[in-house]
mmCIF file of C-alpha atoms and ligand atoms in Angstrom:
data_model
loop_
_atom_site.group_PDB
_atom_site.id
_atom_site.type_symbol
_atom_site.label_atom_id
_atom_site.label_comp_id
_atom_site.label_asym_id
_atom_site.label_seq_id
_atom_site.Cartn_x
_atom_site.Cartn_y
_atom_site.Cartn_z
ATOM 1 C CA MET F 11 103.108 47.733 70.732
ATOM 2 C CA SER F 12 103.554 50.536 68.746
ATOM 3 C CA LYS F 13 102.973 53.970 69.616
ATOM 4 C CA ARG F 14 101.003 56.235 67.771
ATOM 5 C CA ASP F 15 102.352 59.765 66.982
ATOM 6 C CA TYR F 16 101.707 62.645 69.104
ATOM 7 C CA TYR F 17 100.663 64.788 66.557
ATOM 8 C CA GLU F 18 98.488 62.143 65.173
ATOM 9 C CA VAL F 19 96.764 61.490 68.524
ATOM 10 C CA LEU F 20 96.074 65.322 68.935
ATOM 11 C CA GLY F 21 95.065 65.357 65.428
ATOM 12 C CA ALA F 22 97.554 68.096 64.935
ATOM 13 C CA ASN F 23 100.276 69.186 62.684
ATOM 14 C CA LYS F 24 104.314 69.260 63.562
ATOM 15 C CA GLY F 25 104.238 73.092 63.081
ATOM 16 C CA ASP F 26 101.326 74.291 65.140
ATOM 17 C CA ASP F 27 101.252 76.377 67.416
ATOM 18 C CA ALA F 28 100.807 76.173 71.766
ATOM 19 C CA LYS F 29 97.305 77.750 70.935
ATOM 20 C CA ALA F 30 96.162 75.348 68.433
ATOM 21 C CA LEU F 31 97.454 72.413 70.104
ATOM 22 C CA LYS F 32 95.218 73.423 73.172
ATOM 23 C CA SER F 33 92.452 73.751 71.254
ATOM 24 C CA ALA F 34 92.796 70.411 69.621
ATOM 25 C CA TYR F 35 93.255 68.578 72.751
ATOM 26 C CA ARG F 36 90.311 70.299 74.221
ATOM 27 C CA LYS F 37 88.091 69.060 71.864
ATOM 28 C CA LEU F 38 88.945 65.336 71.953
ATOM 29 C CA ALA F 39 89.477 65.776 75.807
ATOM 30 C CA MET F 40 85.934 66.410 75.470
ATOM 31 C CA LYS F 41 84.938 64.148 73.388
ATOM 32 C CA TYR F 42 86.561 61.117 74.698
ATOM 33 C CA HIS F 43 86.000 62.128 78.714
ATOM 34 C CA PRO F 44 84.650 59.055 80.697
ATOM 35 C CA ASP F 45 81.816 61.144 81.748
ATOM 36 C CA LYS F 46 80.543 61.537 78.305
ATOM 37 C CA ASN F 47 81.392 57.903 77.601
ATOM 38 C CA PRO F 48 80.326 55.770 81.169
ATOM 39 C CA GLY F 49 81.732 51.929 80.706
ATOM 40 C CA ASP F 50 83.701 52.735 77.387
ATOM 41 C CA ALA F 51 86.986 51.215 77.767
ATOM 42 C CA GLU F 52 88.112 52.428 74.325
ATOM 43 C CA ALA F 53 87.093 56.057 74.983
ATOM 44 C CA GLU F 54 88.965 56.227 78.511
ATOM 45 C CA ALA F 55 91.982 54.462 76.607
ATOM 46 C CA HIS F 56 91.981 57.262 74.006
ATOM 47 C CA PHE F 57 91.331 59.927 76.756
ATOM 48 C CA LYS F 58 94.471 58.654 78.070
ATOM 49 C CA GLU F 59 96.075 58.953 75.073
ATOM 50 C CA ILE F 60 95.168 62.468 74.560
ATOM 51 C CA GLY F 61 96.146 63.299 77.504
ATOM 52 C CA GLU F 62 99.586 61.895 77.817
ATOM 53 C CA ALA F 63 100.179 63.744 73.912
ATOM 54 C CA TYR F 64 99.625 66.958 75.426
ATOM 55 C CA SER F 65 101.070 66.647 78.702
ATOM 56 C CA ILE F 66 104.462 66.313 76.297
ATOM 57 C CA LEU F 67 103.621 68.845 73.597
ATOM 58 C CA SER F 68 102.777 71.535 75.829
ATOM 59 C CA ASP F 69 105.805 71.444 77.487
ATOM 60 C CA ASP F 70 108.083 73.561 75.224
ATOM 61 C CA GLU F 71 111.344 71.165 76.316
ATOM 62 C CA LYS F 72 109.686 67.743 75.985
ATOM 63 C CA ARG F 73 108.360 68.565 72.619
ATOM 64 C CA ALA F 74 111.463 69.933 71.454
ATOM 65 C CA ALA F 75 113.128 66.395 72.777
ATOM 66 C CA TYR F 76 109.985 64.416 71.073
ATOM 67 C CA ASP F 77 110.510 66.287 67.693
ATOM 68 C CA ARG F 78 114.069 65.192 68.120
ATOM 69 C CA MET F 79 113.807 62.080 68.939
ATOM 70 C CA GLY F 80 110.109 60.981 68.657
ATOM 71 C CA HIS F 81 109.105 58.306 71.734
ATOM 72 C CA ALA F 82 112.724 57.103 72.346
ATOM 73 C CA ALA F 83 112.943 60.377 74.093
ATOM 74 C CA PHE F 84 110.598 59.221 76.792
ATOM 75 C CA GLN F 85 111.768 55.286 76.780
ATOM 76 C CA GLN F 86 113.279 53.621 79.483
ATOM 77 C CA GLY F 87 116.353 51.390 78.608
ATOM 78 C CA GLY F 88 116.864 49.003 75.166
ATOM 79 C CA GLY F 89 115.236 49.507 72.031
ATOM 80 C CA ASN F 90 116.199 52.856 71.381
ATOM 81 C CA HIS F 91 118.006 53.350 68.304
ATOM 82 C CA ALA F 92 119.380 57.098 70.278
ATOM 83 C CA GLY F 93 121.568 55.028 72.144
ATOM 84 C CA GLY F 94 120.927 54.527 75.899
ATOM 85 C CA GLN F 95 118.211 56.397 77.635
ATOM 86 C CA GLY F 96 116.311 59.561 76.484
ATOM 87 C CA PRO F 97 116.781 62.832 78.279
ATOM 88 C CA PHE F 98 113.239 62.163 79.841
ATOM 89 C CA ALA F 99 113.569 58.529 80.262
ATOM 90 C CA GLY F 100 111.782 57.106 83.610
ATOM 91 C CA GLY F 101 108.501 58.903 84.055
ATOM 92 C CA GLY F 102 108.876 61.893 81.825
ATOM 93 C CA ALA F 103 105.543 61.343 80.102
ATOM 94 C CA ALA F 104 103.911 59.808 83.462
ATOM 95 C CA ASP F 105 102.573 63.105 85.025
ATOM 96 C CA PHE F 106 99.538 64.484 83.091
ATOM 97 C CA SER F 107 96.648 63.466 85.578
ATOM 98 C CA ASP F 108 96.281 66.795 86.248
ATOM 99 C CA ILE F 109 96.052 68.242 82.559
ATOM 100 C CA PHE F 110 92.503 68.111 82.399
ATOM 101 C CA GLU F 111 92.311 70.469 84.823
ATOM 102 C CA GLN F 112 95.100 72.746 83.895
ATOM 103 C CA VAL F 113 93.439 73.343 80.432
ATOM 104 C CA PHE F 114 90.113 73.803 82.117
ATOM 105 C CA GLY F 115 90.891 75.591 84.958
ATOM 106 C CA ASP F 116 91.246 74.249 88.418
ATOM 107 C CA ALA F 117 88.141 76.773 89.834
ATOM 108 C CA PHE F 118 85.938 74.455 88.158
ATOM 109 C CA ASN F 119 84.288 71.448 89.795
ATOM 110 C CA MET F 120 83.311 68.664 87.958
ATOM 111 C CA ALA F 121 79.589 68.632 88.457
ATOM 112 C CA ASN F 122 79.268 64.853 89.358
ATOM 113 C CA GLY F 123 82.116 65.635 91.652
ATOM 114 C CA ARG F 124 84.739 62.881 90.467
ATOM 115 C CA ARG F 125 87.046 65.642 90.603
ATOM 116 C CA GLY F 126 87.630 67.684 94.068
ATOM 117 C CA GLY F 127 88.429 71.229 93.011
ATOM 118 C CA ARG F 128 91.232 72.769 95.067
ATOM 119 C CA GLN F 129 89.806 74.676 97.899
ATOM 120 C CA SER F 130 91.895 77.091 99.712
ATOM 121 C CA GLY F 131 91.316 75.678 102.948
ATOM 122 C CA PRO F 132 92.774 76.489 106.126
ATOM 123 C CA ALA F 133 95.442 78.522 106.296
ATOM 124 C CA ARG F 134 97.897 79.505 109.004
ATOM 125 C CA GLY F 135 98.035 83.235 109.998
ATOM 126 C CA ALA F 136 101.038 85.414 109.464
ATOM 127 C CA ASP F 137 103.553 86.053 111.695
ATOM 128 C CA LEU F 138 104.469 89.277 113.292
ATOM 129 C CA ARG F 139 107.067 91.208 114.478
ATOM 130 C CA PHE F 140 107.211 93.463 117.380
ATOM 131 C CA ASP F 141 110.216 95.581 117.995
ATOM 132 C CA LEU F 142 110.932 96.436 121.927
ATOM 133 C CA GLU F 143 113.355 98.369 123.279
ATOM 134 C CA ILE F 144 114.845 97.743 126.534
ATOM 135 C CA SER F 145 117.501 99.094 129.084
ATOM 136 C CA LEU F 146 121.247 97.221 129.297
ATOM 137 C CA GLU F 147 120.048 97.079 133.262
ATOM 138 C CA ASP F 148 116.616 94.826 131.860
ATOM 139 C CA ALA F 149 119.299 92.760 129.765
ATOM 140 C CA PHE F 150 121.316 92.312 132.977
ATOM 141 C CA GLY F 151 118.362 91.187 135.069
ATOM 142 C CA GLY F 152 115.762 89.998 132.755
ATOM 143 C CA LYS F 153 111.919 91.411 132.954
ATOM 144 C CA GLU F 154 108.524 90.649 132.891
ATOM 145 C CA THR F 155 107.010 92.855 130.454
ATOM 146 C CA THR F 156 103.828 93.743 128.906
ATOM 147 C CA VAL F 157 103.918 94.599 125.626
ATOM 148 C CA GLU F 158 100.652 95.774 123.544
ATOM 149 C CA VAL F 159 100.494 94.513 120.033
ATOM 150 C CA PRO F 160 98.262 95.497 117.206
ATOM 151 C CA THR F 161 96.637 92.580 115.500
ATOM 152 C CA ALA F 162 93.376 91.613 113.953
ATOM 153 C CA MET F 163 90.743 90.770 116.647
ATOM 154 C CA ASN F 164 86.979 89.709 115.581
ATOM 155 C CA CYS F 165 84.764 92.538 115.844
ATOM 156 C CA GLY F 166 83.762 92.490 119.413
ATOM 157 C CA ARG F 167 80.096 94.568 118.412
ATOM 158 C CA CYS F 168 79.034 91.974 115.665
ATOM 159 C CA GLU F 169 81.004 88.963 117.074
ATOM 160 C CA GLY F 170 82.864 88.635 113.573
ATOM 161 C CA LYS F 171 79.395 88.362 111.643
ATOM 162 C CA GLY F 172 79.874 92.212 109.981
ATOM 163 C CA ASN F 173 76.306 93.005 110.350
ATOM 164 C CA GLU F 174 75.193 95.612 112.373
ATOM 165 C CA PRO F 175 73.789 94.299 115.924
ATOM 166 C CA GLY F 176 69.706 93.827 115.307
ATOM 167 C CA THR F 177 69.718 93.575 111.972
ATOM 168 C CA ASP F 178 69.570 90.074 109.966
ATOM 169 C CA LEU F 179 72.573 89.142 106.873
ATOM 170 C CA GLU F 180 70.788 88.923 103.340
ATOM 171 C CA THR F 181 70.800 85.651 101.927
ATOM 172 C CA CYS F 182 72.415 85.737 98.332
ATOM 173 C CA GLY F 183 70.285 86.164 95.289
ATOM 174 C CA THR F 184 73.103 84.971 93.190
ATOM 175 C CA CYS F 185 73.660 81.478 94.485
ATOM 176 C CA ALA F 186 70.297 81.554 96.826
ATOM 177 C CA GLY F 187 72.509 81.304 99.996
ATOM 178 C CA ALA F 188 74.343 78.004 98.448
ATOM 179 C CA GLY F 189 77.558 79.947 98.120
ATOM 180 C CA ARG F 190 78.589 78.189 95.093
ATOM 181 C CA VAL F 191 77.159 78.636 91.255
ATOM 182 C CA ARG F 192 76.788 76.470 88.443
ATOM 183 C CA ARG F 193 77.546 76.977 84.969
ATOM 184 C CA SER F 194 77.909 75.256 81.629
ATOM 185 C CA GLN F 195 80.858 75.025 79.393
ATOM 186 C CA GLY F 196 80.819 73.089 76.422
ATOM 187 C CA PHE F 197 79.555 69.444 77.632
ATOM 188 C CA PHE F 198 79.930 70.025 81.242
ATOM 189 C CA THR F 199 78.360 71.813 83.658
ATOM 190 C CA MET F 200 80.993 73.706 86.298
ATOM 191 C CA GLU F 201 80.373 74.542 89.638
ATOM 192 C CA GLN F 202 82.184 77.509 91.025
ATOM 193 C CA THR F 203 82.396 79.684 93.941
ATOM 194 C CA CYS F 204 80.028 82.278 94.158
ATOM 195 C CA PRO F 205 81.350 85.378 92.910
ATOM 196 C CA GLN F 206 78.485 87.686 94.603
ATOM 197 C CA CYS F 207 79.132 86.762 97.997
ATOM 198 C CA GLY F 208 82.516 85.039 97.808
ATOM 199 C CA GLY F 209 80.690 81.913 98.906
ATOM 200 C CA ARG F 210 79.258 82.750 101.994
ATOM 201 C CA GLY F 211 75.668 82.186 100.965
ATOM 202 C CA GLN F 212 75.106 85.717 102.434
ATOM 203 C CA TYR F 213 75.862 89.353 102.730
ATOM 204 C CA VAL F 214 76.093 92.252 104.976
ATOM 205 C CA LYS F 215 73.260 94.588 104.331
ATOM 206 C CA THR F 216 73.821 96.919 107.018
ATOM 207 C CA PRO F 217 77.234 97.062 107.959
ATOM 208 C CA CYS F 218 78.365 97.071 111.465
ATOM 209 C CA HIS F 219 79.213 100.704 112.677
ATOM 210 C CA ASP F 220 82.602 99.431 114.137
ATOM 211 C CA CYS F 221 84.456 97.341 111.710
ATOM 212 C CA ASP F 222 82.367 98.430 108.566
ATOM 213 C CA GLY F 223 80.931 94.834 107.850
ATOM 214 C CA VAL F 224 84.318 93.252 107.700
ATOM 215 C CA GLY F 225 84.092 91.481 110.960
ATOM 216 C CA ARG F 226 87.508 92.224 112.075
ATOM 217 C CA VAL F 227 88.945 95.060 114.240
ATOM 218 C CA ARG F 228 92.701 96.606 114.263
ATOM 219 C CA GLU F 229 92.919 95.659 117.772
ATOM 220 C CA ASN F 230 96.009 96.138 120.483
ATOM 221 C CA ARG F 231 96.814 92.622 122.476
ATOM 222 C CA GLU F 232 98.165 92.697 125.265
ATOM 223 C CA LEU F 233 100.456 90.156 125.678
ATOM 224 C CA SER F 234 103.282 89.491 128.843
ATOM 225 C CA VAL F 235 106.510 88.861 127.584
ATOM 226 C CA THR F 236 109.614 87.174 129.381
ATOM 227 C CA ILE F 237 113.035 88.630 129.039
ATOM 228 C CA PRO F 238 115.388 86.391 130.130
ATOM 229 C CA SER F 239 118.650 87.705 131.494
ATOM 230 C CA GLY F 240 121.590 88.219 129.112
ATOM 231 C CA VAL F 241 119.522 88.817 126.031
ATOM 232 C CA GLU F 242 121.937 90.799 123.624
ATOM 233 C CA ASP F 243 120.781 93.584 120.733
ATOM 234 C CA GLY F 244 119.256 91.587 117.929
ATOM 235 C CA THR F 245 117.837 88.912 120.374
ATOM 236 C CA ARG F 246 114.425 87.395 118.678
ATOM 237 C CA ILE F 247 111.910 85.817 121.655
ATOM 238 C CA ARG F 248 109.472 83.949 119.770
ATOM 239 C CA LEU F 249 105.553 83.336 121.478
ATOM 240 C CA THR F 250 104.122 80.906 119.598
ATOM 241 C CA GLY F 251 101.135 80.865 118.398
ATOM 242 C CA GLU F 252 100.151 84.768 119.260
ATOM 243 C CA GLY F 253 100.180 85.797 115.611
ATOM 244 C CA GLU F 254 97.783 86.866 113.492
ATOM 245 C CA ALA F 255 94.602 84.911 113.675
ATOM 246 C CA GLY F 256 94.424 82.160 110.887
ATOM 247 C CA ALA F 257 92.018 82.174 107.813
ATOM 248 C CA GLN F 258 89.212 79.787 108.004
ATOM 249 C CA GLY F 259 89.833 78.087 111.516
ATOM 250 C CA GLY F 260 93.699 77.646 110.144
ATOM 251 C CA PRO F 261 96.400 77.685 113.268
ATOM 252 C CA ARG F 262 97.436 81.244 114.432
ATOM 253 C CA GLY F 263 100.895 82.769 113.454
ATOM 254 C CA ASP F 264 103.744 83.364 115.641
ATOM 255 C CA LEU F 265 105.141 86.721 117.025
ATOM 256 C CA TYR F 266 108.658 87.519 117.359
ATOM 257 C CA ILE F 267 109.536 90.312 119.740
ATOM 258 C CA PHE F 268 112.858 91.655 118.112
ATOM 259 C CA LEU F 269 114.954 93.350 121.212
ATOM 260 C CA SER F 270 117.468 96.178 121.003
ATOM 261 C CA LEU F 271 119.573 97.578 123.861
ATOM 262 C CA LYS F 272 119.389 101.526 124.613
ATOM 263 C CA GLU F 273 122.759 102.625 124.512
ATOM 264 C CA HIS F 274 123.809 103.274 128.225
ATOM 265 C CA GLU F 275 125.232 106.520 129.728
ATOM 266 C CA ILE F 276 127.847 104.836 131.710
ATOM 267 C CA PHE F 277 128.889 100.858 130.126
ATOM 268 C CA GLU F 278 129.142 100.338 126.691
ATOM 269 C CA ARG F 279 128.591 96.735 126.202
ATOM 270 C CA ASP F 280 130.820 94.262 123.718
ATOM 271 C CA GLY F 281 129.269 90.339 123.944
ATOM 272 C CA PRO F 282 129.555 89.866 127.734
ATOM 273 C CA ASN F 283 131.991 92.298 128.792
ATOM 274 C CA LEU F 284 130.995 95.753 129.641
ATOM 275 C CA TYR F 285 133.211 98.984 129.451
ATOM 276 C CA CYS F 286 133.611 101.863 131.605
ATOM 277 C CA ARG F 287 135.556 104.804 130.912
ATOM 278 C CA THR F 288 136.532 106.565 134.283
ATOM 279 C CA PRO F 289 138.145 109.790 134.612
ATOM 280 C CA ALA F 290 140.648 111.108 137.035
ATOM 281 C CA SER F 291 142.252 113.988 138.089
ATOM 282 C CA MET F 292 145.538 114.494 136.982
ATOM 283 C CA VAL F 293 146.291 115.186 140.536
ATOM 284 C CA SER F 294 144.714 111.315 141.607
ATOM 285 C CA ALA F 295 146.439 109.882 138.589
ATOM 286 C CA ALA F 296 149.952 111.570 139.940
ATOM 287 C CA LEU F 297 149.208 110.322 143.467
ATOM 288 C CA GLY F 298 147.521 107.017 142.666
ATOM 289 C CA CYS F 299 144.188 106.648 144.879
ATOM 290 C CA SER F 300 141.416 104.349 144.449
ATOM 291 C CA ILE F 301 138.014 105.182 142.775
ATOM 292 C CA ASP F 302 134.515 103.892 143.302
ATOM 293 C CA VAL F 303 133.026 102.597 139.846
ATOM 294 C CA PRO F 304 129.635 101.549 139.335
ATOM 295 C CA THR F 305 128.318 98.069 138.596
ATOM 296 C CA ILE F 306 125.798 97.130 136.296
ATOM 297 C CA GLU F 307 124.011 95.646 139.455
ATOM 298 C CA GLY F 308 123.648 99.117 140.935
ATOM 299 C CA GLY F 309 126.487 99.041 143.147
ATOM 300 C CA LYS F 310 130.044 100.155 143.333
ATOM 301 C CA ALA F 311 133.441 98.540 143.268
ATOM 302 C CA GLU F 312 137.024 99.768 144.273
ATOM 303 C CA VAL F 313 139.190 100.019 141.484
ATOM 304 C CA LYS F 314 143.152 100.948 142.360
ATOM 305 C CA MET F 315 145.107 103.087 140.709
ATOM 306 C CA SER F 316 149.132 103.302 141.431
ATOM 307 C CA GLU F 317 151.134 106.198 141.352
ATOM 308 C CA GLY F 318 151.608 108.123 137.691
ATOM 309 C CA ALA F 319 148.547 106.161 136.214
ATOM 310 C CA GLN F 320 148.291 106.701 132.520
ATOM 311 C CA THR F 321 145.093 107.647 129.852
ATOM 312 C CA GLY F 322 144.338 104.322 128.334
ATOM 313 C CA ARG F 323 145.432 102.035 131.494
ATOM 314 C CA ARG F 324 142.881 99.147 131.478
ATOM 315 C CA MET F 325 142.178 97.754 134.949
ATOM 316 C CA ARG F 326 139.302 94.473 134.806
ATOM 317 C CA LEU F 327 136.865 93.353 137.164
ATOM 318 C CA ARG F 328 136.199 89.804 136.739
ATOM 319 C CA GLY F 329 132.662 88.383 137.058
ATOM 320 C CA LYS F 330 131.358 91.978 136.500
ATOM 321 C CA GLY F 331 130.154 92.085 133.092
ATOM 322 C CA MET F 332 126.435 90.725 131.475
ATOM 323 C CA PRO F 333 125.329 87.200 131.975
ATOM 324 C CA ARG F 334 125.039 84.850 129.004
ATOM 325 C CA LEU F 335 121.902 84.120 127.747
ATOM 326 C CA ARG F 336 123.313 80.215 127.292
ATOM 327 C CA GLY F 337 124.423 80.086 130.862
ATOM 328 C CA GLY F 338 128.028 79.797 132.137
ATOM 329 C CA PRO F 339 130.428 82.724 133.780
ATOM 330 C CA ARG F 340 129.217 86.317 133.718
ATOM 331 C CA GLY F 341 131.606 88.405 131.609
ATOM 332 C CA ASP F 342 133.973 90.885 133.146
ATOM 333 C CA MET F 343 133.851 94.769 133.582
ATOM 334 C CA ILE F 344 136.608 96.420 131.978
ATOM 335 C CA VAL F 345 137.707 100.165 133.275
ATOM 336 C CA GLU F 346 139.402 102.373 131.265
ATOM 337 C CA LEU F 347 140.966 105.059 132.651
ATOM 338 C CA PHE F 348 141.601 108.548 131.286
ATOM 339 C CA VAL F 349 143.337 111.535 132.861
ATOM 340 C CA GLU F 350 141.656 114.910 132.784
ATOM 341 C CA THR F 351 143.960 118.030 132.711
ATOM 342 C CA PRO F 352 142.679 120.577 134.901
ATOM 343 C CA ARG F 353 140.920 123.503 133.645
ATOM 344 C CA ASN F 354 139.473 127.161 134.519
ATOM 345 C CA LEU F 355 142.888 127.373 137.284
ATOM 346 C CA CYS F 356 142.985 130.686 139.173
ATOM 347 C CA ASP F 357 146.082 132.324 139.431
ATOM 348 C CA ARG F 358 147.449 130.692 142.839
ATOM 349 C CA GLN F 359 146.478 127.277 141.119
ATOM 350 C CA LYS F 360 148.638 128.820 138.091
ATOM 351 C CA GLU F 361 151.521 129.874 140.441
ATOM 352 C CA LEU F 362 151.700 126.456 142.409
ATOM 353 C CA LEU F 363 151.985 124.570 139.084
ATOM 354 C CA LYS F 364 154.901 127.126 137.637
ATOM 355 C CA GLU F 365 156.506 126.012 140.892
ATOM 356 C CA PHE F 366 156.273 122.316 140.490
ATOM 357 C CA CYS F 367 157.103 122.751 136.872
ATOM 358 C CA GLU F 368 160.365 124.350 137.721
ATOM 359 C CA LEU F 369 161.114 121.527 140.172
ATOM 360 C CA SER F 370 160.147 118.636 137.770
ATOM 361 C CA GLY F 371 162.822 117.294 135.643
ATOM 362 C CA ASP F 372 162.901 114.429 132.758
ATOM 363 C CA ASN F 373 162.532 111.838 135.556
ATOM 364 C CA CYS F 374 158.976 113.019 135.943
ATOM 365 C CA ASN F 375 157.295 112.988 132.267
ATOM 366 C CA PRO F 376 160.027 110.082 130.697
ATOM 367 C CA ASP F 377 157.409 109.558 127.870
ATOM 368 C CA SER F 378 157.774 113.405 127.055
ATOM 369 C CA ALA F 379 161.507 113.447 127.256
ATOM 370 C CA GLY F 380 161.556 110.184 125.393
ATOM 371 C CA PHE F 381 159.724 111.417 122.879
ATOM 372 C CA PHE F 382 161.662 115.269 122.131
ATOM 373 C CA ASN F 383 165.173 113.156 122.585
ATOM 374 C CA LYS F 384 163.469 111.170 119.401
ATOM 375 C CA VAL F 385 162.708 113.907 117.630
ATOM 376 C CA ARG F 386 165.860 115.681 117.759
ATOM 377 C CA GLN F 387 167.393 112.581 116.326
ATOM 378 C CA PHE F 388 165.468 112.676 113.775
ATOM 379 C CA TRP F 389 166.311 116.424 112.473
ATOM 380 C CA ASP F 390 170.162 115.142 112.916
ATOM 381 C CA ASP F 391 169.518 112.297 110.732
ATOM 382 C CA VAL F 392 167.823 114.490 108.006
ATOM 383 C CA THR F 393 170.258 117.071 107.910
ATOM 384 C CA THR F 394 173.045 116.682 104.767
ATOM 385 C CA GLU F 395 176.722 116.673 105.507
ATOM 386 C CA ASP F 396 176.959 120.746 104.286
ATOM 387 C CA GLY F 397 174.707 121.273 107.004
ATOM 388 C CA HIS F 398 171.791 122.544 105.161
ATOM 389 C CA PRO F 399 168.404 120.451 105.952
ATOM 390 C CA HIS F 400 166.704 118.789 103.150
ATOM 391 C CA ASN F 401 163.247 119.866 101.781
HETATM 392 ZN ZN1 LIG R 26 81.673 94.507 113.698
HETATM 393 ZN ZN1 LIG R 27 75.975 83.765 96.345
#
């Protein structure tokens, strides 16, 4: 069976633009539509042929392929003089069932209900984000807390209906309360959602004082949140079904709590580990001593400092860091020492230090001694043979 040329099927010419093709299709589709020709198999076949032709010619890419190769572009396998399969072989022309609705607009329903219009239907509510700042101690121990989340709620005054209590909703005059209106287009009667009342069939004449007739108000909702121990900066907690209410009875969205950690005065966190920079006086560092450092649980731990401890010295307290969100051993606390040079000295103190200095030799300050030896060597090396330094 030979196939008719698509342009011939539509009664169009090869050079016609998209608008002309669409118009040709509309005319023929109405003429051969099965609703206008009940029980007429020939008309139905014709209607399908028109649909197929238009589905190809209304698609720029497919139209170009058809212009180049004819029907061979959409046939599978043999009998194809172009050699092998066309670019759209295996179903390229099959999907034209929706073409009628696309051309005539999918907002319309066929009056006899043979084609159901696309309805928006119940939609899932939006997900909400809520930012919550917590302390390091809360991240350490976990916490039960309540948050106030602003969200859209049904208005309590009008129970979501939108009219002021004691007044009635008015029946829509445009659709007489049906919510849908019919109108004629060509041979068909189309049905569409009433533009006046948005399909409700009624409208608010006296708007509710609280919600201005919307039926919904922004309200803060109190929700309890469990913050597990070990959370980190950026951890998200999902509260399923606590997002915005869905449209038309759709499911609620989710609420995501985004956690951020407040800076701590004493501890700095790095993953599971905690850093604590601890000062020691020059004298304590020189003589050695033990110092009490705070721990995140609120207690203290003793750290021993040996004689002559230097700035930057690190001591590790195993298992005194943060817990891990997914379990496992606690991190460590790392105490980093810095030696504080004494300030605001009185005359007597200065005298003692001068005396101390006179008693001190290179072995008291080996780093200084070593450094200045290197400096002297450096100056010697850059001095030329004639005794003058380089520039
Ligand atoms: Zn209200
Ligand atoms: Zn209406």
